Short mmCIF file of C-alpha atoms in Angstrom, two decimals:
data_model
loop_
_atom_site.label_atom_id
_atom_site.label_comp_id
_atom_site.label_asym_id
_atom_site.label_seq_id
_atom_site.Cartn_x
_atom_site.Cartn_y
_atom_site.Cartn_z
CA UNK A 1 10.07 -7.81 12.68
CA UNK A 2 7.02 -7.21 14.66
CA UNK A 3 2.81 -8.22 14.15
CA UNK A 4 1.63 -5.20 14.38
CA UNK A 5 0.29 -4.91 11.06
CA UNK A 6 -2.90 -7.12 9.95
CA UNK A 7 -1.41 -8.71 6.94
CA UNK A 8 2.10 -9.63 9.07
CA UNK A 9 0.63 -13.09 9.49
CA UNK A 10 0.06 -13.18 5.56
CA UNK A 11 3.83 -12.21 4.46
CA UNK A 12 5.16 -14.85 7.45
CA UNK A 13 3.16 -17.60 5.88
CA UNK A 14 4.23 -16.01 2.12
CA UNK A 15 7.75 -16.30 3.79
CA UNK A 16 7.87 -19.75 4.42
CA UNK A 17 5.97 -20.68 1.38
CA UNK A 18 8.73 -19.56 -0.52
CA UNK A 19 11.68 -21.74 -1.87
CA UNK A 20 14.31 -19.44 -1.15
CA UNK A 21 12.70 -17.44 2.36
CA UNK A 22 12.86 -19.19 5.87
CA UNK A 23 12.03 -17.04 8.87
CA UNK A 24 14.84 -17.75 11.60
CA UNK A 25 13.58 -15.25 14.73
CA UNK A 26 10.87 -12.68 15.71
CA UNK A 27 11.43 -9.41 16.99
CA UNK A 28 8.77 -7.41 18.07
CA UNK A 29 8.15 -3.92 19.90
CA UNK A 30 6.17 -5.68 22.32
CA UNK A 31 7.98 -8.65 23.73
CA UNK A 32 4.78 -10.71 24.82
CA UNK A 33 3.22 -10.14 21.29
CA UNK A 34 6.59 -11.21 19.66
CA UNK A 35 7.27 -14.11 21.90
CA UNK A 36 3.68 -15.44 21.49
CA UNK A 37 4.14 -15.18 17.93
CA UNK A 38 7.69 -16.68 17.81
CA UNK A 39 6.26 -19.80 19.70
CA UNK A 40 3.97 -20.18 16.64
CA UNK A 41 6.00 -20.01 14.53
CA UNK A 42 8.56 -22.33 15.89
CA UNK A 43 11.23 -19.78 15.97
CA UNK A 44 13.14 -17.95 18.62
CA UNK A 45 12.37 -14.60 19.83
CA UNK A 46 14.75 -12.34 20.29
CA UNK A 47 14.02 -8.70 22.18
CA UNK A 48 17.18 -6.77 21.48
CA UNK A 49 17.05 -5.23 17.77
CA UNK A 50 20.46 -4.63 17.56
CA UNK A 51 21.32 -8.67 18.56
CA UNK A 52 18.76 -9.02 15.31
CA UNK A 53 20.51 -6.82 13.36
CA UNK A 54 24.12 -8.21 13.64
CA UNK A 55 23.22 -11.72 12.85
CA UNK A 56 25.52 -12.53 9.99
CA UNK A 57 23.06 -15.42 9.29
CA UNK A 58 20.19 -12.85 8.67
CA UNK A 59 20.29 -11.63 4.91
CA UNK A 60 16.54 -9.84 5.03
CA UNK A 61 13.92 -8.77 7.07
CA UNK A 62 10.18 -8.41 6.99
CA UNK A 63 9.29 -4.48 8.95
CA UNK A 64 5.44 -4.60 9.66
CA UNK A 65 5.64 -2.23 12.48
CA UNK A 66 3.43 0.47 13.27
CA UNK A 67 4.38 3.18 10.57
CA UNK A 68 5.93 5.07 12.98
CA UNK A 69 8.52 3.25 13.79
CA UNK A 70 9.61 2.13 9.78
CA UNK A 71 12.08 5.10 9.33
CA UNK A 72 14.03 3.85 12.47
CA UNK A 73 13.57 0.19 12.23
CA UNK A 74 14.18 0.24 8.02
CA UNK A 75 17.30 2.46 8.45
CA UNK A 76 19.07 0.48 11.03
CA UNK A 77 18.58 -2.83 8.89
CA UNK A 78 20.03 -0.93 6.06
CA UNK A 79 22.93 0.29 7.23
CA UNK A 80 23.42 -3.34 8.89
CA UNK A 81 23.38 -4.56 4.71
CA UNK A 82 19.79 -6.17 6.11
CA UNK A 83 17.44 -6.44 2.77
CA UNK A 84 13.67 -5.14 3.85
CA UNK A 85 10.68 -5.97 2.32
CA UNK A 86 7.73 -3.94 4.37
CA UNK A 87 3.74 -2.73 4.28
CA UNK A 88 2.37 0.52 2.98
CA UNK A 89 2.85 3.23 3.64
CA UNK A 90 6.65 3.46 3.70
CA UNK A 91 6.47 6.90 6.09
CA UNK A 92 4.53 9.62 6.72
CA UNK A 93 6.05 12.56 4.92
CA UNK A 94 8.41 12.47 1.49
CA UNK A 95 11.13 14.09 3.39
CA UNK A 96 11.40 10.95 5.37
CA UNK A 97 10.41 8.54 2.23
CA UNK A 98 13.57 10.27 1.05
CA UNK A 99 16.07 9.93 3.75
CA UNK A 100 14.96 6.39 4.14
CA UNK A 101 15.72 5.48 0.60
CA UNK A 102 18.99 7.12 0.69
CA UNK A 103 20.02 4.69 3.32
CA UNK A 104 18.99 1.99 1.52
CA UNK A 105 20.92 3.18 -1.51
CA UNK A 106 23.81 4.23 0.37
CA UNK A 107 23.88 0.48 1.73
CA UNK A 108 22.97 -1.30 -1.72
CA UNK A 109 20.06 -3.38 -0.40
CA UNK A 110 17.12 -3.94 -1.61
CA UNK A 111 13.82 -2.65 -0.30
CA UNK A 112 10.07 -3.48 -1.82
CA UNK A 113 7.42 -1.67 -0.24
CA UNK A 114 3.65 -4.17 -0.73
CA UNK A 115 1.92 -2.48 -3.05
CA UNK A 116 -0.08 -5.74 -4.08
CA UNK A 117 -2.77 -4.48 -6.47
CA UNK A 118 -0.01 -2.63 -8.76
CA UNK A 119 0.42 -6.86 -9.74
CA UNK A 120 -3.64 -8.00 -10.18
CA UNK A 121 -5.36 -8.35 -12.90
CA UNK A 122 -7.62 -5.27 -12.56
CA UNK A 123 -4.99 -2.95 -12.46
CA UNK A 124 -3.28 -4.58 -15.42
CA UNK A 125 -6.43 -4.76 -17.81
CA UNK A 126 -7.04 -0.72 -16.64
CA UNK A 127 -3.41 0.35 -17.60
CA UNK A 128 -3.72 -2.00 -20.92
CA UNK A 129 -7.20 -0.61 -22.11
CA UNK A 130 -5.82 2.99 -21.58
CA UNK A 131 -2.07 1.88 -23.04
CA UNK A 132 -4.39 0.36 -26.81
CA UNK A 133 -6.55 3.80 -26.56
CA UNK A 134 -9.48 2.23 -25.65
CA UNK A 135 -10.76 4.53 -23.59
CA UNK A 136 -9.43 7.71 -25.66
CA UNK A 137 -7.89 9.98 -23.46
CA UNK A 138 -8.72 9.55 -19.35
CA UNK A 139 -10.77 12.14 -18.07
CA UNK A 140 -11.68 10.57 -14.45
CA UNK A 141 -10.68 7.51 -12.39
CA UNK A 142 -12.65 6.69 -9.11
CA UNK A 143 -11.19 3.92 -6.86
CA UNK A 144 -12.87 2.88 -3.76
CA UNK A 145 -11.63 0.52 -0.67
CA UNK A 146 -13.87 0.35 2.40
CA UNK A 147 -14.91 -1.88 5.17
CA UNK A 148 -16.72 -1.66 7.86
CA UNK A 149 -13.86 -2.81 10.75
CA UNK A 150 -14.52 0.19 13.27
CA UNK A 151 -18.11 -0.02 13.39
CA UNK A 152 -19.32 -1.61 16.67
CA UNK A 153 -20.44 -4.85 17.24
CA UNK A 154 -20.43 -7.20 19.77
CA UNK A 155 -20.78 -6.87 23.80
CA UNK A 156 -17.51 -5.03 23.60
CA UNK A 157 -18.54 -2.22 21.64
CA UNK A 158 -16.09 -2.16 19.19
CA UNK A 159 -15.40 -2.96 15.53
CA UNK A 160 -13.13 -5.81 14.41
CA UNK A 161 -10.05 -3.70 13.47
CA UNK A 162 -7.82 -3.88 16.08
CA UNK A 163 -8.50 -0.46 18.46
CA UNK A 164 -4.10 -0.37 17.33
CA UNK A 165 -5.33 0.92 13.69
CA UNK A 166 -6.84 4.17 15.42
CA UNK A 167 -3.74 5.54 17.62
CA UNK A 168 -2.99 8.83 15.32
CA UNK A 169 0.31 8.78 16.43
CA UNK A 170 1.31 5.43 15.40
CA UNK A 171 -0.95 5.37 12.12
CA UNK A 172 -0.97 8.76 11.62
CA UNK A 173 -4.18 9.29 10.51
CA UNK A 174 -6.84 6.34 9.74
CA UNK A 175 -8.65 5.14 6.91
CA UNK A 176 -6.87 7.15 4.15
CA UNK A 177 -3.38 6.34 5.15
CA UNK A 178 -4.43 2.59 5.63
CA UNK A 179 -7.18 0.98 3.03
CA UNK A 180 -6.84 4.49 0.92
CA UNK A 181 -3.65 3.31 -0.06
CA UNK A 182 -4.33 1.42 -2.35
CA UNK A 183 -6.78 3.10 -4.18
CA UNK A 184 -4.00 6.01 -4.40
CA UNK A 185 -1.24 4.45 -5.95
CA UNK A 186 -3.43 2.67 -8.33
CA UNK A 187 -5.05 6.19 -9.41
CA UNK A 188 -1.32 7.78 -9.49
CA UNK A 189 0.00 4.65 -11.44
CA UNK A 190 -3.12 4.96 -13.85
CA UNK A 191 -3.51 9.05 -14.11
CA UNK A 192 0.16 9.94 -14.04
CA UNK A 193 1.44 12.85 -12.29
CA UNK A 194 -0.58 14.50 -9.70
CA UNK A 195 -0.56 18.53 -9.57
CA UNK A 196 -3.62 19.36 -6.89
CA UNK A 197 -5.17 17.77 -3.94
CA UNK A 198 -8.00 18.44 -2.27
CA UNK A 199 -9.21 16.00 0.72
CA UNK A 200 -12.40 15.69 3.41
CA UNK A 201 -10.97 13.23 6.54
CA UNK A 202 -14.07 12.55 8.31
CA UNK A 203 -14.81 10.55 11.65
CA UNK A 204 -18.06 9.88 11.11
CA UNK A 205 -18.04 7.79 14.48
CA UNK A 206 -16.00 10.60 16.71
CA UNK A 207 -12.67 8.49 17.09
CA UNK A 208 -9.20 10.21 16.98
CA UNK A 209 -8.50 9.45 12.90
CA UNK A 210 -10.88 9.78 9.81
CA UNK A 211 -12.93 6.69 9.46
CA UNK A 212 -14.31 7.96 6.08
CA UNK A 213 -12.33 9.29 3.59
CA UNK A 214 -12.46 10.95 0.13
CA UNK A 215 -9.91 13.00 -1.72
CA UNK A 216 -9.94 14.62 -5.36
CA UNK A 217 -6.61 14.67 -6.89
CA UNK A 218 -5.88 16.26 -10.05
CA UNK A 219 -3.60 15.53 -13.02
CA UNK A 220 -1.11 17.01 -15.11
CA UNK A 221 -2.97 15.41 -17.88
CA UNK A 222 -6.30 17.08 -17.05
CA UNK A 223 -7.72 13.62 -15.53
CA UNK A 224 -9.78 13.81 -11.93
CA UNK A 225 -9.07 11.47 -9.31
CA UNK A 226 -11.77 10.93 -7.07
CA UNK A 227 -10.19 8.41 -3.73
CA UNK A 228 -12.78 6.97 -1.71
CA UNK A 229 -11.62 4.56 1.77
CA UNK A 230 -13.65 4.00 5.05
CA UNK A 231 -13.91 1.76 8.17
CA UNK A 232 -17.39 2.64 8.37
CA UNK A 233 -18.91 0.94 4.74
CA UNK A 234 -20.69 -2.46 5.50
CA UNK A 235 -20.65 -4.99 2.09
CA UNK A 236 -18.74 -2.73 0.03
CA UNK A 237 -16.93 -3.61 -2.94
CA UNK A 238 -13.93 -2.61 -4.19
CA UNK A 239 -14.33 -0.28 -6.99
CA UNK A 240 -12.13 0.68 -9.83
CA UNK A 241 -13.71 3.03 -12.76
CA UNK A 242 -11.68 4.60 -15.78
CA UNK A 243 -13.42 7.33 -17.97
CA UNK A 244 -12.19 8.90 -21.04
CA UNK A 245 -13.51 10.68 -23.81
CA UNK A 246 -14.07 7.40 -26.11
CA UNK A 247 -14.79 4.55 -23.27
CA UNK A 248 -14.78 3.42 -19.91
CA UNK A 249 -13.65 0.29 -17.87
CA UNK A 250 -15.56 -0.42 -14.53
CA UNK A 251 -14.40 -3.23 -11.99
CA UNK A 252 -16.20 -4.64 -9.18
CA UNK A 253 -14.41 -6.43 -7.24
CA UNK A 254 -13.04 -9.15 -9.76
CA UNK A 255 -15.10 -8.11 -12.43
CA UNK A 256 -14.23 -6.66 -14.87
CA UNK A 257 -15.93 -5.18 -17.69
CA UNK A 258 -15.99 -2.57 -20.37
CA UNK A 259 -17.44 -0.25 -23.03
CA UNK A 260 -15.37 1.45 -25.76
CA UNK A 261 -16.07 3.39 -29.24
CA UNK A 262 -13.00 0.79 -30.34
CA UNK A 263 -14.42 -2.69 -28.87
CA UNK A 264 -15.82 -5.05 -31.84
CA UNK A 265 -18.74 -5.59 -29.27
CA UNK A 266 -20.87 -2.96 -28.43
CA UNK A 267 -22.43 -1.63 -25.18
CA UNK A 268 -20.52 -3.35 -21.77
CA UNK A 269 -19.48 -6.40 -22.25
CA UNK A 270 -16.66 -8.59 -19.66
CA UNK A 271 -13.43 -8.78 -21.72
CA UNK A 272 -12.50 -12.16 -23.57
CA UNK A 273 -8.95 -12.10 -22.53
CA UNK A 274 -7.54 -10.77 -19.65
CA UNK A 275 -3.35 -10.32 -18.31
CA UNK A 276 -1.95 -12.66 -16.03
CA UNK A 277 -1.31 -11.00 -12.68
CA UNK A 278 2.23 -10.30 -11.95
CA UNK A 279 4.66 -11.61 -9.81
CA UNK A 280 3.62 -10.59 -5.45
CA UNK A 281 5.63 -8.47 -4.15
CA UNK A 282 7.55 -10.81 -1.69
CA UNK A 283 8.30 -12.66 -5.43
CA UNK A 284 9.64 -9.38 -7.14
CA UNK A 285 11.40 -8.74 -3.72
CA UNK A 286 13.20 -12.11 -3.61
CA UNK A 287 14.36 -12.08 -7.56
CA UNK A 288 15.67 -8.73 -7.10
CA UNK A 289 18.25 -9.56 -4.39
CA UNK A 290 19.09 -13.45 -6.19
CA UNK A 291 18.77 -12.23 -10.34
CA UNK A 292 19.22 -8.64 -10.32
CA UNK A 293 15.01 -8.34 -11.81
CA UNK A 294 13.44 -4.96 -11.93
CA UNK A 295 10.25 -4.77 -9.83
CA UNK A 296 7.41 -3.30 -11.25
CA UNK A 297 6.67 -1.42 -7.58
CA UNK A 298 8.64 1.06 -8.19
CA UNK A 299 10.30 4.06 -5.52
CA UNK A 300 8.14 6.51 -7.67
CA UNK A 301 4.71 4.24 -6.81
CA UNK A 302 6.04 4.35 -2.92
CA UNK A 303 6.86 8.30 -2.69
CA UNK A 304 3.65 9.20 -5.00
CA UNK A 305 1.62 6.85 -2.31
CA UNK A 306 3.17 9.23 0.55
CA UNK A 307 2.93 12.26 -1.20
CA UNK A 308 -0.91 12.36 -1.43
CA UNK A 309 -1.72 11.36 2.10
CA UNK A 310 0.99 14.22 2.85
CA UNK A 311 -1.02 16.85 0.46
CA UNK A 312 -4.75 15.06 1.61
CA UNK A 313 -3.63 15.80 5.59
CA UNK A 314 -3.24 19.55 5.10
CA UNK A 315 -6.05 19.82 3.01
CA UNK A 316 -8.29 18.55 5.28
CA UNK A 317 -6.19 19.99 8.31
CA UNK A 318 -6.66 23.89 6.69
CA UNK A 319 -9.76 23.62 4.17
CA UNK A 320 -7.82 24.42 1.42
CA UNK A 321 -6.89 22.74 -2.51
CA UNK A 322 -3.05 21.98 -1.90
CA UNK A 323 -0.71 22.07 -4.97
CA UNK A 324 1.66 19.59 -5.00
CA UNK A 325 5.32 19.82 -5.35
CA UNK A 326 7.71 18.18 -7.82
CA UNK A 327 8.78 14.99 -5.79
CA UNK A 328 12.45 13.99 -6.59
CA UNK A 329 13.09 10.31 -6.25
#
């Protein structure tokens, strides 16, 4: 249900990959996109969402619209008993995170929202390091997630982002809400529950959302997160570093490495053994509706994700620390 998104492509191909996934039609918000793309795929498009919708043939359904449009398009395939696996974020406030989850509840389908590096081995060593107290207790994470997609190249002028990613109202906002995703629900997931935000949303090339991003989040358990995303950061890694009073685990890109008061090796050193990733999300998704499995994405991962961009907005929007609010899930 639509290309908008980037990564649509990437869950299609995960779709038909998959044993127990086939992908019977397209819809799409624009009907020359979605026709163009049901002719690759060798499918049939069909333009009318309700006609989509009531196909008693269609068990689930893949939302990568423009966020926008997920509470409407995720609530009708609910209350049609359509399963929906979709792409961060779920919605732009927790008010709506909320209503759409009650529809999905209400209906008893299930919904997994791609949160993809909640199942990679970087994440997994982080979490395990701080679960076996090698790092003592956490006193800072800093996660970073930039690229350089709006700056300008080319005769056109423009980055290789589609211009799409830069509409406020169908993003609603820019590099925070999109790459800074990630790097916020792995700092929630690893730092626990969030009490304070304070956010800068810079355009550091004039457009109409932030193309550079950073926002300091802090703890119940004392820990500082520092966020870091941007469309504007040529040959950047991705960054993941965990502090705490007795060591420290740093990962660039895939490597991984660290330095703890409890480590038989001293000084940094890569780690001899590392977890297996987890199950992708499409996976977890699919043996939740056939075997009943608990996903480890969990609602709390996708309403903390929302809950910071919600705080980081009217930070940056009235140059203030915001104090967050107990989020019920």
């Amino acid at each position: 249900m639509s290309k908008w998104h980037v990564h649509a492509p990437d869950y299609a191909r995960q779709a038909n990959e998959h044993p127990h996934l086939s992908i019977a039609k397209v819809w799409d918000e624009d009907p020359q996109r979605g026709q163009e793309w049901a002719t690759e795929l060798g499918v049939p498009f069909e333009a009318d969402l309700n006609q989509v919708l009531e196909d008693p043939a269609i068990d689930g359904v893949i939302v990568d619209t423009a966020t926008h449009l997920h509470k409407e398009v995720i609530i009708a395939a609910a209350r049609k008993g359509k399963h929906i696996f979709t792409e961060k974020v779920l919605a732009f406030t927790v008010a709506d995170c909320q209503e759409i989850y009650a529809a999905v509840e209400e209906a008893q389908v299930q919904m997994m929202v791609s949160l993809p590096r909640l199942t990679e081995t970087a994440y997994l060593y982080a979490q395990q390091a701080l679960d076996q107290g090698l790092l003592g207790r956490l006193t800072t994470i800093r996660c970073r997630l930039a690229h350089n997609g709006a700056v300008p190249s080319g005769p056109e002028g423009q980055g290789w982002l589609p211009q799409r990613f830069f509409d406020p109202v169908a993003c609603g906002g820019g590099a925070l809400i999109d790459l800074g995703a990630h790097p916020i629900y792995l700092t929630n997931r690893l730092a626990g529950t969030a009490t304070a935000v304070q956010a800068r949303l810079s355009s550091f090339l004039g457009g109409e959302v932030d193309d550079n991003a950073t926002v300091i989040v802090e703890y119940a358990s004392g820990a500082l997160g520092v966020i870091e995303a941007g469309f504007v950061s040529g040959g950047s890694p991705f960054l993941l570093e965990c502090h705490g009073t007795e060591g420290s685990v740093i990962v660039t890109d895939s490597t991984i490495r660290v330095n703890s008061n409890h480590s038989s090796q001293q000084g940094w050193h890569q780690p001899e053994q590392l977890p297996t990733p987890l199950s992708s999300p499409m996976e977890q998704w699919v043996d939740r509706i056939r075997d009943g499995k608990e996903p480890t994405i969990t609602k709390e991962d996708v309403i903390g994700l929302t809950a910071i961009n919600e705080a980081a907005r009217l930070s940056h929007q009235e140059e203030r620390r915001v104090k967050m609010e107990s989020q019920s899930c």
